[in-house]
Coordinates of C-alpha atoms in Angstrom, one line a residue:
M286 CA 170.1 80.0 -138.2
I287 CA 172.9 81.1 -136.0
D288 CA 172.9 79.7 -132.5
L289 CA 173.8 82.4 -130.0
G290 CA 173.4 80.3 -126.8
P291 CA 172.8 82.5 -123.7
L292 CA 172.4 85.6 -125.9
A293 CA 169.4 84.2 -127.7
W294 CA 167.0 86.0 -125.3
M295 CA 168.5 89.3 -126.3
V296 CA 167.6 88.5 -129.9
H297 CA 164.0 87.9 -128.9
V298 CA 163.8 91.2 -126.9
A299 CA 165.2 93.1 -129.9
A300 CA 162.6 91.4 -132.1
A301 CA 159.9 92.8 -130.0
F302 CA 161.3 96.3 -130.5
A303 CA 161.6 95.6 -134.2
I304 CA 157.9 94.9 -134.4
A305 CA 157.2 98.3 -132.7
F306 CA 159.6 100.0 -135.1
F307 CA 158.0 98.4 -138.1
A308 CA 154.5 99.4 -137.1
Q309 CA 155.6 103.0 -136.3
S310 CA 157.4 103.3 -139.6
V311 CA 154.9 101.9 -142.1
F312 CA 151.8 103.4 -140.5
S313 CA 153.2 106.9 -140.2
P314 CA 152.5 109.5 -142.9
K315 CA 156.0 108.8 -144.4
G316 CA 155.1 105.1 -144.6
R317 CA 154.1 105.7 -148.2
E318 CA 157.8 106.0 -149.2
A319 CA 159.7 102.9 -150.3
R320 CA 162.8 103.7 -148.3
V321 CA 160.8 103.8 -145.1
V322 CA 159.3 100.3 -145.7
I323 CA 162.7 98.9 -146.6
R324 CA 164.4 100.5 -143.6
A325 CA 161.7 99.0 -141.3
M326 CA 162.3 95.5 -142.8
I327 CA 166.1 95.5 -142.3
P328 CA 166.0 94.7 -138.5
V329 CA 163.3 92.1 -139.1
V330 CA 165.5 90.2 -141.6
I331 CA 168.6 90.4 -139.5
L332 CA 166.9 89.3 -136.2
T333 CA 165.1 86.4 -138.0
L334 CA 168.4 85.1 -139.3
L335 CA 169.9 85.5 -135.8
G336 CA 167.3 83.2 -134.3
A337 CA 163.9 85.0 -133.9
G338 CA 162.1 82.7 -136.3
W339 CA 158.7 83.8 -135.0
L340 CA 159.3 87.4 -136.0
P341 CA 158.1 87.2 -139.7
H342 CA 154.6 86.1 -138.6
P343 CA 153.5 89.3 -136.7
V344 CA 155.2 91.5 -139.2
A345 CA 153.4 89.7 -142.0
G346 CA 150.1 90.4 -140.2
M347 CA 150.9 94.1 -140.0
L348 CA 151.9 94.1 -143.7
I349 CA 148.4 92.9 -144.6
G350 CA 147.0 95.9 -142.6
Y351 CA 149.4 98.1 -144.5
F352 CA 148.1 96.9 -147.9
G353 CA 144.5 97.4 -146.7
S354 CA 145.1 100.9 -145.5
R355 CA 147.2 102.1 -148.5
A356 CA 145.9 100.2 -151.5
F357 CA 142.2 100.6 -151.1
G358 CA 142.2 104.4 -151.4
P359 CA 144.0 107.0 -153.5
W360 CA 147.1 104.8 -153.6
G361 CA 148.9 106.8 -156.3
S362 CA 150.9 108.8 -153.6
A363 CA 151.8 105.5 -151.9
R364 CA 152.9 103.6 -155.0
G365 CA 156.6 103.4 -153.9
G366 CA 155.7 102.1 -150.5
L367 CA 153.4 99.5 -151.9
I368 CA 156.0 98.2 -154.3
A369 CA 158.5 98.0 -151.4
A370 CA 155.8 96.2 -149.4
V371 CA 155.3 93.6 -152.1
I372 CA 159.1 92.9 -152.0
A373 CA 158.9 92.7 -148.2
A374 CA 156.1 90.2 -148.5
V375 CA 158.2 88.0 -150.7
V376 CA 161.1 88.2 -148.2
L377 CA 158.8 87.3 -145.3
M378 CA 157.5 84.3 -147.1
Q379 CA 161.0 83.2 -147.7
L380 CA 161.7 83.6 -144.0
G381 CA 158.9 81.4 -142.9
A382 CA 155.6 83.3 -143.3
S383 CA 154.5 81.4 -146.4
W384 CA 150.9 81.6 -145.4
L385 CA 151.0 85.3 -146.3
L386 CA 150.6 84.3 -150.0
F387 CA 146.9 83.4 -149.6
P388 CA 145.5 86.6 -147.9
L389 CA 147.5 88.7 -150.3
F390 CA 146.2 86.8 -153.3
F391 CA 142.6 87.3 -152.3
M392 CA 143.3 90.9 -151.2
G393 CA 144.7 91.6 -154.7
L394 CA 141.6 90.2 -156.3
G395 CA 139.5 92.5 -154.2
W396 CA 141.7 95.4 -155.1
L397 CA 141.2 94.7 -158.8
A398 CA 137.5 94.3 -158.4
S399 CA 137.1 97.6 -156.6
G400 CA 138.8 99.7 -159.2
G401 CA 142.5 98.6 -159.0
P402 CA 144.9 101.0 -160.9
A403 CA 142.1 103.5 -161.5
R404 CA 142.1 104.4 -157.8
G405 CA 145.4 106.1 -158.1
R406 CA 144.1 108.6 -160.6
R407 CA 141.0 109.7 -158.8
R408 CA 142.5 112.0 -156.1
A409 CA 143.9 114.8 -158.2
P410 CA 140.6 115.7 -160.0
K411 CA 138.8 115.6 -156.7
V412 CA 141.3 118.0 -155.1
Q413 CA 141.0 120.4 -158.1
A414 CA 137.2 120.3 -158.0
E415 CA 137.2 120.9 -154.2
V416 CA 139.5 123.9 -154.5
Q417 CA 137.6 125.5 -157.4
A418 CA 134.4 125.4 -155.2
E419 CA 136.3 127.4 -152.5
V420 CA 138.1 130.1 -154.5
P421 CA 138.1 131.4 -158.0
E422 CA 140.9 130.4 -160.4
L423 CA 144.0 132.5 -159.9
P424 CA 145.1 134.4 -163.1
A425 CA 148.6 133.6 -164.3
Q426 CA 151.2 136.3 -164.0
A427 CA 154.8 136.6 -165.1
T428 CA 155.9 138.7 -162.0
V429 CA 156.2 137.6 -158.4
T430 CA 153.7 140.1 -157.1
P431 CA 151.2 138.2 -154.9
L432 CA 147.6 138.2 -156.0
P433 CA 144.6 138.9 -153.7
V434 CA 142.7 135.8 -152.7
A435 CA 138.9 136.3 -153.0
A436 CA 137.8 133.8 -150.4
P437 CA 138.2 135.1 -146.8
S438 CA 138.4 131.6 -145.3
A439 CA 141.4 130.7 -147.5
A440 CA 143.3 134.0 -146.9
E441 CA 144.1 133.3 -143.2
G442 CA 146.7 131.1 -141.5
P443 CA 150.4 130.4 -142.0
L444 CA 149.8 129.1 -145.6
A445 CA 148.1 132.3 -146.7
P446 CA 151.2 134.1 -148.0
F447 CA 151.8 131.2 -150.5
L448 CA 148.3 130.9 -151.9
A449 CA 148.6 133.6 -154.5
D450 CA 152.4 133.5 -155.1
A451 CA 152.8 133.3 -158.9
R452 CA 156.1 131.6 -158.5
L453 CA 154.3 128.4 -157.5
P454 CA 152.6 126.1 -160.1
A455 CA 148.8 126.3 -160.3
Q456 CA 148.5 122.8 -159.0
A457 CA 150.6 123.5 -156.0
R458 CA 148.6 126.6 -155.1
A459 CA 145.4 124.6 -155.4
Q460 CA 146.8 122.0 -153.1
L461 CA 147.8 124.6 -150.6
V462 CA 144.3 126.1 -150.6
A463 CA 142.9 122.6 -149.8
L464 CA 145.6 122.1 -147.1
N465 CA 144.9 125.5 -145.5
L466 CA 141.2 124.7 -145.3
R467 CA 141.5 121.0 -144.3
T468 CA 144.1 121.6 -141.6
Q469 CA 141.9 124.4 -140.0
E470 CA 138.9 122.0 -140.2
A471 CA 140.9 119.2 -138.5
L472 CA 142.2 121.5 -135.7
T473 CA 138.7 122.9 -135.1
L474 CA 137.1 119.5 -134.9
L475 CA 139.7 118.1 -132.5
K476 CA 139.5 121.2 -130.3
D477 CA 135.7 120.9 -130.1
Q478 CA 136.1 117.3 -129.2
G479 CA 138.6 118.1 -126.4
L480 CA 141.4 116.3 -128.2
E481 CA 143.9 119.1 -128.3
G482 CA 146.6 116.9 -126.6
T483 CA 146.4 114.0 -129.1
E484 CA 148.9 113.1 -131.7
G485 CA 146.4 113.9 -134.5
F486 CA 146.1 117.5 -133.2
F487 CA 149.9 118.0 -133.2
V488 CA 150.3 116.4 -136.6
A489 CA 147.6 118.6 -138.1
R490 CA 149.2 121.7 -136.7
A491 CA 152.7 120.6 -137.8
I492 CA 151.3 120.0 -141.4
R493 CA 149.8 123.5 -141.3
E494 CA 152.7 125.4 -139.7
E495 CA 155.9 123.4 -140.6
Y496 CA 155.7 120.6 -143.2
A497 CA 153.7 122.4 -145.9
P498 CA 155.6 125.8 -145.6
E499 CA 159.0 124.0 -145.5
A500 CA 158.1 122.1 -148.7
V501 CA 157.1 125.3 -150.5
Q502 CA 160.2 127.2 -149.3
A503 CA 162.4 124.4 -150.5
Y504 CA 160.8 124.7 -154.0
L505 CA 161.1 128.5 -154.0
K506 CA 164.9 128.2 -153.5
L507 CA 165.3 126.4 -156.8
P508 CA 166.4 128.4 -159.9
R509 CA 163.3 129.9 -161.4
S510 CA 164.3 129.0 -165.0
L511 CA 164.7 125.3 -164.0
A512 CA 162.2 124.7 -161.2
D513 CA 159.5 123.3 -163.5
T514 CA 161.7 121.7 -166.1
G515 CA 165.0 120.5 -164.6
V516 CA 164.9 116.9 -163.5
I517 CA 166.0 116.4 -159.8
Q518 CA 165.3 112.8 -159.0
D519 CA 163.6 109.8 -160.7
G520 CA 162.7 111.8 -163.7
K521 CA 160.7 114.3 -161.6
T522 CA 161.0 118.1 -161.7
G523 CA 160.9 120.4 -158.7
A524 CA 157.2 121.1 -159.4
A525 CA 156.4 117.4 -159.6
L526 CA 158.2 116.7 -156.3
L527 CA 156.4 119.6 -154.6
A528 CA 153.0 118.4 -155.8
E529 CA 153.8 114.9 -154.6
Q530 CA 154.8 116.1 -151.1
L531 CA 151.7 118.3 -150.8
E532 CA 149.6 115.3 -151.9
L533 CA 151.1 113.3 -149.1
L534 CA 150.2 116.0 -146.6
L535 CA 146.6 116.2 -147.9
D536 CA 146.2 112.5 -147.4
G537 CA 147.6 112.7 -143.9
V538 CA 145.2 115.5 -142.8
Q539 CA 142.3 113.7 -144.4
E540 CA 143.1 110.7 -142.3
I541 CA 143.0 112.9 -139.2
I542 CA 139.6 114.3 -140.1
A543 CA 138.3 110.8 -140.7
G544 CA 139.6 109.8 -137.2
S545 CA 137.8 112.8 -135.6
L546 CA 134.6 111.7 -137.4
Q547 CA 134.8 108.3 -135.7
S548 CA 135.5 109.8 -132.3
G549 CA 132.6 112.3 -132.6
G550 CA 130.3 109.5 -133.9
Q551 CA 131.0 107.4 -130.9
A552 CA 130.1 110.3 -128.6
L553 CA 126.9 110.9 -130.5
L554 CA 125.9 107.2 -130.3
T555 CA 126.6 107.1 -126.6
H556 CA 124.5 110.2 -126.0
G557 CA 121.7 108.6 -128.1
R558 CA 121.7 105.5 -125.9
F559 CA 121.5 107.6 -122.8
L560 CA 118.5 109.5 -124.1
R561 CA 116.7 106.3 -125.1
E562 CA 117.3 104.8 -121.6
R563 CA 116.3 108.0 -119.8
F564 CA 113.2 109.1 -121.7
A565 CA 111.8 105.6 -122.5
K566 CA 111.4 105.2 -118.7
V567 CA 110.0 108.8 -118.3
E568 CA 107.4 108.0 -121.0
Q569 CA 106.2 105.0 -119.0
D570 CA 106.1 107.0 -115.7
L571 CA 104.1 109.8 -117.3
R572 CA 101.5 107.7 -119.0
V573 CA 98.0 108.7 -117.7
P574 CA 95.5 105.8 -117.1
V575 CA 92.2 106.0 -118.9
M576 CA 89.2 106.2 -116.5
I577 CA 86.0 104.5 -117.5
P578 CA 82.8 106.1 -116.1
A579 CA 80.6 103.8 -113.9
A580 CA 77.5 104.4 -116.2
D581 CA 79.5 102.9 -119.1
K582 CA 80.3 99.8 -117.0
V583 CA 76.6 99.2 -116.3
K584 CA 75.7 99.4 -120.0

């Protein structure tokens, strides 16, 4: 380690900010990307080498939480981030958090026992089945004339113009239908719970009004003859990249809905406890005593 003398305290203060930066990066919707995980690890490594030898331990704890939240679900969309997290775990063990090996080992066994690699292939069929239940299949067309959407609930909102655009692949249109419905559901739930000022509400609205439309518009700017066949990055075509980005947004809005379920559930449990306390006492107060006639007492 490098001894900085009187400047050592600055290293420790910066390490505290590095922890916050790491958590904000890996637990954000973009935390599924390898570059985000690697970028969050860079200040951790540098500050540890500069003297903050305690820093790898809290970061290792957050990394365990990252694996638990990303791997035990439809992890296919987070494959890059998980691979980067494995590399980060090796680095942290080299920096002093060698204890990380044991929880990761047992977590890996649990992951394999609960389905392992098969989990990454379960999401797409689920989305397709969900969308087919909402709207009929869109017929393929060679022109760019929009097709009417049969389901009224799917034909409203900022994503509606894209739902029947024949320039988009069928998978992308199906994902957009699901996004349109799920974001509206999330916004309605949060509004009904009085959570309009929360981060979840703003993220759901941004997914609906900005992130998804921007991804589609970027795809539509590609040459039509190469959009679905020309390789852009890592062997992926424009259609594959669009599907990947829409899948990330679907996962993000599903997490928001799950969070609103927990919030609403707590309110329901609290109300149930109030009712039991209130009416259990009323039941005792309203209980009528049974009168025994005097003649019966003599007998």
